[in-house]
GROMACS .gro file of C-alpha atoms in nm:
model
  298
    1MET     CA    1  -5.124   0.464 -15.241
    2ALA     CA    2  -5.384   0.688 -15.405
    3LYS     CA    3  -5.240   0.988 -15.584
    4LEU     CA    4  -5.411   1.311 -15.495
    5ARG     CA    5  -5.299   1.625 -15.680
    6LEU     CA    6  -5.390   1.945 -15.498
    7GLY     CA    7  -5.370   2.283 -15.672
    8LEU     CA    8  -5.272   2.564 -15.440
    9GLU     CA    9  -5.433   2.903 -15.482
   10TRP     CA   10  -5.094   3.083 -15.473
   11PHE     CA   11  -4.734   3.014 -15.401
   12LEU     CA   12  -4.657   2.796 -15.094
   13ASN     CA   13  -4.730   3.015 -14.787
   14PRO     CA   14  -4.859   2.987 -14.429
   15ASP     CA   15  -5.213   2.909 -14.557
   16HIS     CA   16  -5.081   2.562 -14.633
   17VAL     CA   17  -4.909   2.471 -14.307
   18PRO     CA   18  -5.156   2.192 -14.213
   19LEU     CA   19  -5.069   2.023 -14.547
   20LEU     CA   20  -4.697   2.050 -14.481
   21VAL     CA   21  -4.745   1.913 -14.126
   22GLY     CA   22  -4.942   1.618 -14.261
   23LEU     CA   23  -4.678   1.539 -14.517
   24LYS     CA   24  -4.385   1.578 -14.273
   25GLN     CA   25  -4.550   1.363 -14.005
   26GLY     CA   26  -4.641   1.094 -14.251
   27TRP     CA   27  -5.012   1.121 -14.177
   28PHE     CA   28  -5.119   1.131 -14.545
   29ALA     CA   29  -4.914   0.820 -14.609
   30ASP     CA   30  -5.078   0.656 -14.307
   31VAL     CA   31  -5.414   0.687 -14.483
   32ASN     CA   32  -5.273   0.573 -14.818
   33ILE     CA   33  -5.274   0.917 -14.982
   34ASP     CA   34  -4.978   1.024 -15.201
   35LEU     CA   35  -5.045   1.399 -15.184
   36GLU     CA   36  -4.878   1.625 -15.443
   37LEU     CA   37  -4.892   2.004 -15.392
   38VAL     CA   38  -4.902   2.194 -15.718
   39GLU     CA   39  -4.809   2.563 -15.713
   40PRO     CA   40  -4.976   2.756 -16.000
   41SER     CA   41  -4.763   2.954 -16.244
   42GLU     CA   42  -5.000   3.244 -16.170
   43HIS     CA   43  -5.238   3.308 -15.880
   44ILE     CA   44  -5.550   3.197 -16.068
   45ASP     CA   45  -5.854   2.983 -16.021
   46ALA     CA   46  -5.773   2.618 -16.097
   47ILE     CA   47  -6.106   2.516 -16.255
   48ALA     CA   48  -5.955   2.444 -16.595
   49GLN     CA   49  -5.694   2.213 -16.446
   50ILE     CA   50  -5.958   2.024 -16.245
   51GLN     CA   51  -6.178   1.981 -16.551
   52ASP     CA   52  -5.899   1.845 -16.774
   53GLY     CA   53  -5.778   1.606 -16.501
   54THR     CA   54  -5.448   1.777 -16.434
   55LEU     CA   55  -5.556   1.836 -16.075
   56ASP     CA   56  -5.792   1.636 -15.855
   57ILE     CA   57  -5.878   1.904 -15.602
   58ALA     CA   58  -5.785   2.267 -15.560
   59ILE     CA   59  -5.793   2.561 -15.320
   60THR     CA   60  -5.993   2.871 -15.414
   61GLU     CA   61  -6.229   3.131 -15.268
   62PRO     CA   62  -6.611   3.119 -15.252
   63VAL     CA   63  -6.649   3.405 -15.497
   64HIS     CA   64  -6.463   3.206 -15.770
   65LEU     CA   65  -6.668   2.892 -15.693
   66VAL     CA   66  -6.995   3.078 -15.747
   67GLU     CA   67  -6.866   3.242 -16.069
   68ASP     CA   68  -6.740   2.912 -16.210
   69ARG     CA   69  -7.064   2.729 -16.141
   70SER     CA   70  -7.269   3.015 -16.279
   71ASN     CA   71  -7.066   2.994 -16.591
   72GLY     CA   72  -7.161   2.627 -16.628
   73HIS     CA   73  -6.844   2.457 -16.506
   74PRO     CA   74  -6.896   2.126 -16.320
   75VAL     CA   75  -6.740   2.217 -15.984
   76ILE     CA   76  -6.837   2.175 -15.623
   77GLY     CA   77  -6.698   2.302 -15.291
   78TRP     CA   78  -6.677   2.061 -15.001
   79ALA     CA   79  -6.481   2.217 -14.714
   80ARG     CA   80  -6.343   2.554 -14.606
   81PHE     CA   81  -6.043   2.586 -14.380
   82LEU     CA   82  -5.929   2.946 -14.350
   83HIS     CA   83  -6.118   3.269 -14.284
   84THR     CA   84  -5.934   3.597 -14.294
   85ASN     CA   85  -6.019   3.970 -14.323
   86GLY     CA   86  -6.014   4.097 -14.683
   87GLY     CA   87  -6.064   4.434 -14.836
   88VAL     CA   88  -5.892   4.748 -14.976
   89MET     CA   89  -5.548   4.859 -14.867
   90TYR     CA   90  -5.420   5.216 -14.897
   91PHE     CA   91  -5.142   5.419 -14.747
   92ALA     CA   92  -5.212   5.701 -14.503
   93GLY     CA   93  -5.155   6.058 -14.623
   94GLN     CA   94  -5.230   5.984 -14.989
   95GLY     CA   95  -5.577   6.133 -15.006
   96ILE     CA   96  -5.788   5.836 -14.896
   97GLU     CA   97  -5.952   5.826 -14.560
   98ARG     CA   98  -6.285   5.654 -14.629
   99PRO     CA   99  -6.426   5.442 -14.914
  100LYS     CA  100  -6.583   5.725 -15.117
  101ASP     CA  101  -6.241   5.882 -15.135
  102MET     CA  102  -6.156   5.610 -15.390
  103LEU     CA  103  -6.352   5.808 -15.646
  104GLY     CA  104  -6.112   5.927 -15.916
  105LYS     CA  105  -5.830   5.708 -15.781
  106ARG     CA  106  -5.628   5.422 -15.931
  107LEU     CA  107  -5.736   5.081 -15.793
  108GLN     CA  108  -5.502   4.788 -15.823
  109TYR     CA  109  -5.652   4.439 -15.853
  110PRO     CA  110  -5.553   4.125 -16.047
  111GLY     CA  111  -5.728   4.083 -16.381
  112ALA     CA  112  -5.824   4.453 -16.403
  113PRO     CA  113  -6.056   4.572 -16.536
  114SER     CA  114  -6.253   4.258 -16.446
  115ALA     CA  115  -6.594   4.273 -16.278
  116LEU     CA  116  -6.489   4.171 -15.928
  117GLY     CA  117  -6.261   4.469 -15.857
  118LYS     CA  118  -6.515   4.720 -15.988
  119ALA     CA  119  -6.793   4.550 -15.790
  120ILE     CA  120  -6.592   4.582 -15.469
  121ALA     CA  121  -6.519   4.948 -15.536
  122GLN     CA  122  -6.877   5.023 -15.636
  123THR     CA  123  -7.035   4.859 -15.331
  124MET     CA  124  -6.795   5.027 -15.089
  125ILE     CA  125  -6.821   5.372 -15.241
  126GLU     CA  126  -7.205   5.358 -15.262
  127ALA     CA  127  -7.224   5.228 -14.905
  128ASP     CA  128  -7.026   5.533 -14.803
  129GLY     CA  129  -7.264   5.767 -14.983
  130GLY     CA  130  -7.064   5.822 -15.299
  131GLN     CA  131  -7.193   5.793 -15.657
  132PHE     CA  132  -7.022   5.528 -15.873
  133THR     CA  133  -7.004   5.564 -16.248
  134ASP     CA  134  -6.813   5.365 -16.516
  135ASP     CA  135  -6.520   5.604 -16.497
  136ALA     CA  136  -6.527   5.641 -16.117
  137ILE     CA  137  -6.196   5.457 -16.075
  138THR     CA  138  -5.897   5.377 -16.292
  139SER     CA  139  -5.830   5.004 -16.290
  140VAL     CA  140  -5.471   4.887 -16.258
  141ASP     CA  141  -5.343   4.535 -16.300
  142ASN     CA  142  -5.010   4.473 -16.116
  143GLY     CA  143  -5.090   4.105 -16.071
  144PHE     CA  144  -5.105   4.005 -15.705
  145PHE     CA  145  -4.825   4.241 -15.603
  146HIS     CA  146  -5.054   4.473 -15.419
  147THR     CA  147  -4.793   4.628 -15.188
  148ASN     CA  148  -4.551   4.689 -15.473
  149ALA     CA  149  -4.820   4.868 -15.673
  150LEU     CA  150  -4.869   5.126 -15.395
  151VAL     CA  151  -4.499   5.151 -15.313
  152GLU     CA  152  -4.411   5.213 -15.678
  153ASN     CA  153  -4.697   5.461 -15.724
  154LYS     CA  154  -4.868   5.253 -15.983
  155ALA     CA  155  -5.192   5.272 -15.784
  156ASP     CA  156  -5.354   5.462 -15.496
  157CYS     CA  157  -5.528   5.163 -15.337
  158ALA     CA  158  -5.546   4.786 -15.387
  159THR     CA  159  -5.795   4.499 -15.357
  160LEU     CA  160  -5.843   4.205 -15.293
  161VAL     CA  161  -5.599   4.230 -15.005
  162PHE     CA  162  -5.572   3.984 -14.719
  163TYR     CA  163  -5.511   4.153 -14.388
  164ASN     CA  164  -5.286   3.870 -14.258
  165PHE     CA  165  -5.060   3.898 -14.565
  166GLU     CA  166  -5.035   4.230 -14.753
  167VAL     CA  167  -5.122   4.465 -14.465
  168ILE     CA  168  -4.868   4.300 -14.241
  169GLU     CA  169  -4.613   4.295 -14.524
  170ALA     CA  170  -4.660   4.667 -14.601
  171ARG     CA  171  -4.635   4.781 -14.245
  172LEU     CA  172  -4.318   4.587 -14.186
  173ARG     CA  173  -4.174   4.742 -14.495
  174GLY     CA  174  -4.220   5.076 -14.330
  175TYR     CA  175  -4.544   5.201 -14.481
  176ASP     CA  176  -4.853   5.323 -14.292
  177ALA     CA  177  -5.091   5.076 -14.445
  178GLN     CA  178  -5.461   5.125 -14.371
  179PHE     CA  179  -5.752   4.898 -14.460
  180PHE     CA  180  -6.125   4.898 -14.549
  181ALA     CA  181  -6.276   4.555 -14.472
  182LEU     CA  182  -6.526   4.418 -14.722
  183LYS     CA  183  -6.773   4.315 -14.456
  184ASP     CA  184  -6.784   4.665 -14.310
  185TRP     CA  185  -6.902   4.815 -14.633
  186GLY     CA  186  -7.186   4.594 -14.767
  187ILE     CA  187  -6.986   4.310 -14.932
  188PRO     CA  188  -7.035   3.944 -14.834
  189ASP     CA  189  -6.733   3.817 -14.643
  190PHE     CA  190  -6.585   3.590 -14.910
  191CYS     CA  191  -6.221   3.605 -14.797
  192GLN     CA  192  -6.215   3.237 -14.710
  193LEU     CA  193  -6.025   2.946 -14.860
  194ILE     CA  194  -6.210   2.634 -14.962
  195PHE     CA  195  -6.147   2.302 -15.137
  196ILE     CA  196  -6.317   2.229 -15.462
  197THR     CA  197  -6.337   1.941 -15.711
  198THR     CA  198  -6.582   1.800 -15.968
  199PRO     CA  199  -6.904   1.637 -15.854
  200GLU     CA  200  -6.789   1.320 -16.035
  201LEU     CA  201  -6.460   1.296 -15.849
  202LEU     CA  202  -6.631   1.383 -15.520
  203GLN     CA  203  -6.851   1.078 -15.563
  204GLN     CA  204  -6.581   0.845 -15.692
  205ARG     CA  205  -6.312   0.934 -15.434
  206ARG     CA  206  -6.529   1.016 -15.137
  207GLN     CA  207  -6.342   0.797 -14.890
  208GLU     CA  208  -6.005   0.946 -14.992
  209LEU     CA  209  -6.135   1.298 -14.952
  210GLN     CA  210  -6.275   1.216 -14.608
  211ALA     CA  211  -5.931   1.075 -14.514
  212PHE     CA  212  -5.770   1.385 -14.650
  213LEU     CA  213  -5.986   1.613 -14.436
  214LYS     CA  214  -5.919   1.405 -14.127
  215VAL     CA  215  -5.547   1.463 -14.172
  216PHE     CA  216  -5.599   1.826 -14.245
  217ARG     CA  217  -5.790   1.870 -13.918
  218ARG     CA  218  -5.512   1.694 -13.737
  219GLY     CA  219  -5.264   1.939 -13.897
  220ILE     CA  220  -5.459   2.235 -13.761
  221ASP     CA  221  -5.455   2.083 -13.418
  222PHE     CA  222  -5.080   2.036 -13.440
  223ILE     CA  223  -5.033   2.403 -13.532
  224HIS     CA  224  -5.211   2.514 -13.215
  225GLN     CA  225  -5.084   2.240 -12.983
  226GLN     CA  226  -4.719   2.235 -13.101
  227PRO     CA  227  -4.670   2.583 -13.249
  228GLU     CA  228  -4.287   2.580 -13.248
  229ALA     CA  229  -4.272   2.241 -13.419
  230ALA     CA  230  -4.528   2.346 -13.677
  231GLN     CA  231  -4.340   2.660 -13.762
  232ALA     CA  232  -4.011   2.471 -13.785
  233ILE     CA  233  -4.177   2.235 -14.043
  234TYR     CA  234  -4.294   2.538 -14.243
  235ASN     CA  235  -3.953   2.711 -14.229
  236GLN     CA  236  -3.773   2.389 -14.332
  237HIS     CA  237  -4.009   2.320 -14.620
  238THR     CA  238  -4.020   2.671 -14.762
  239GLY     CA  239  -3.667   2.786 -14.686
  240ALA     CA  240  -3.797   3.058 -14.452
  241TYR     CA  241  -3.569   3.163 -14.170
  242ALA     CA  242  -3.639   3.277 -13.816
  243ASP     CA  243  -3.478   3.615 -13.882
  244ASP     CA  244  -3.711   3.688 -14.177
  245ALA     CA  245  -3.925   3.937 -13.991
  246ILE     CA  246  -4.189   3.987 -14.253
  247GLY     CA  247  -4.231   3.614 -14.328
  248GLN     CA  248  -4.253   3.523 -13.962
  249ALA     CA  249  -4.503   3.803 -13.892
  250ILE     CA  250  -4.726   3.684 -14.177
  251TYR     CA  251  -4.703   3.329 -14.038
  252GLN     CA  252  -4.811   3.444 -13.693
  253ALA     CA  253  -5.095   3.650 -13.837
  254THR     CA  254  -5.220   3.357 -14.044
  255VAL     CA  255  -5.233   3.090 -13.771
  256PRO     CA  256  -5.550   3.234 -13.604
  257CYS     CA  257  -5.727   3.230 -13.944
  258PHE     CA  258  -5.750   2.849 -13.956
  259THR     CA  259  -6.100   2.737 -13.866
  260TYR     CA  260  -6.230   2.416 -13.710
  261ASP     CA  261  -6.568   2.465 -13.880
  262PHE     CA  262  -6.531   2.331 -14.231
  263ALA     CA  263  -6.900   2.376 -14.318
  264MET     CA  264  -7.072   2.669 -14.493
  265THR     CA  265  -7.437   2.756 -14.504
  266THR     CA  266  -7.672   2.794 -14.797
  267ASP     CA  267  -7.776   3.127 -14.656
  268TYR     CA  268  -7.419   3.249 -14.690
  269TYR     CA  269  -7.398   3.140 -15.057
  270ASP     CA  270  -7.738   3.282 -15.136
  271GLN     CA  271  -7.622   3.617 -15.007
  272LEU     CA  272  -7.293   3.599 -15.190
  273GLN     CA  273  -7.447   3.513 -15.525
  274THR     CA  274  -7.717   3.773 -15.486
  275TRP     CA  275  -7.447   4.041 -15.446
  276MET     CA  276  -7.256   3.901 -15.744
  277HIS     CA  277  -7.571   3.903 -15.956
  278ASN     CA  278  -7.669   4.255 -15.857
  279THR     CA  279  -7.321   4.379 -15.946
  280GLY     CA  280  -7.309   4.211 -16.281
  281GLN     CA  281  -7.054   3.944 -16.200
  282ILE     CA  282  -7.285   3.645 -16.276
  283SER     CA  283  -7.597   3.615 -16.492
  284ASP     CA  284  -7.761   3.317 -16.323
  285ARG     CA  285  -7.838   3.234 -15.960
  286LEU     CA  286  -7.849   2.867 -15.867
  287PRO     CA  287  -7.946   2.680 -15.548
  288ALA     CA  288  -7.641   2.669 -15.327
  289THR     CA  289  -7.670   2.292 -15.308
  290ALA     CA  290  -7.576   2.284 -15.680
  291TYR     CA  291  -7.221   2.384 -15.597
  292TRP     CA  292  -7.160   2.332 -15.222
  293THR     CA  293  -7.193   2.031 -14.993
  294ASN     CA  294  -7.136   1.985 -14.620
  295SER     CA  295  -7.149   1.603 -14.647
  296LEU     CA  296  -6.770   1.577 -14.589
  297ALA     CA  297  -6.723   1.888 -14.379
  298LEU     CA  298  -6.937   1.787 -14.081
   0.00000   0.00000   0.00000
């Protein structure tokens, strides 16, 4: 069988249920794919591992794809599969009620003080009528442990938070978690998960990637058509238990985020990279066709 090494964007979680279903049901084996799921040591973009051949394909977000391609890395996106609501999380009663209240506050985001977190804060604050300056926020890096950063008073708010994960988690831990969605405050809706690879591998292994997507679609169908069986596969594979209230709530909140539409438009990517260019995250804007193709997604 053909070996296909897939780099996950984070630790194994409900985002990956279609993959687990395909493995458990033997569907990947049926199309001669020996799929290996690789969990990263840190929640980071996998472009380096794809370039050096450690991985064949990887999961990431559109914002990282645009940044990588703008920085000259040979990478291309070829299917999206999950679309959630992302933004800024904060706890009620802590002095934040609207985006411009983030002025003077501590903002948690991975890789702080990187450009993405500042761009999110700037766009939201200015869309709400506030004035953003270089010292408008204090950047805090508590990795991807957003909820812990707020609980432990290391930060006043956190981004980039996924509603189906951190907000659900925080509320079930007993905190009054509130949320500003990116798309409500002038930021392109990039909280989506996509598959990426190199243009060379896309061409060389096109039939294998088509077969991979076919199984993945079948996995999404299974989740909706046989929900109890799908969740049992996830629980068995990850060690989750039915009485884990937080884990099960996150699972249930994630299932509706899977999409049947694997394609993305050039208009979407044009809008995204324009925002990234205007906020200083990338220096060059490229045609969307340079880093995205729908040839496998449709």
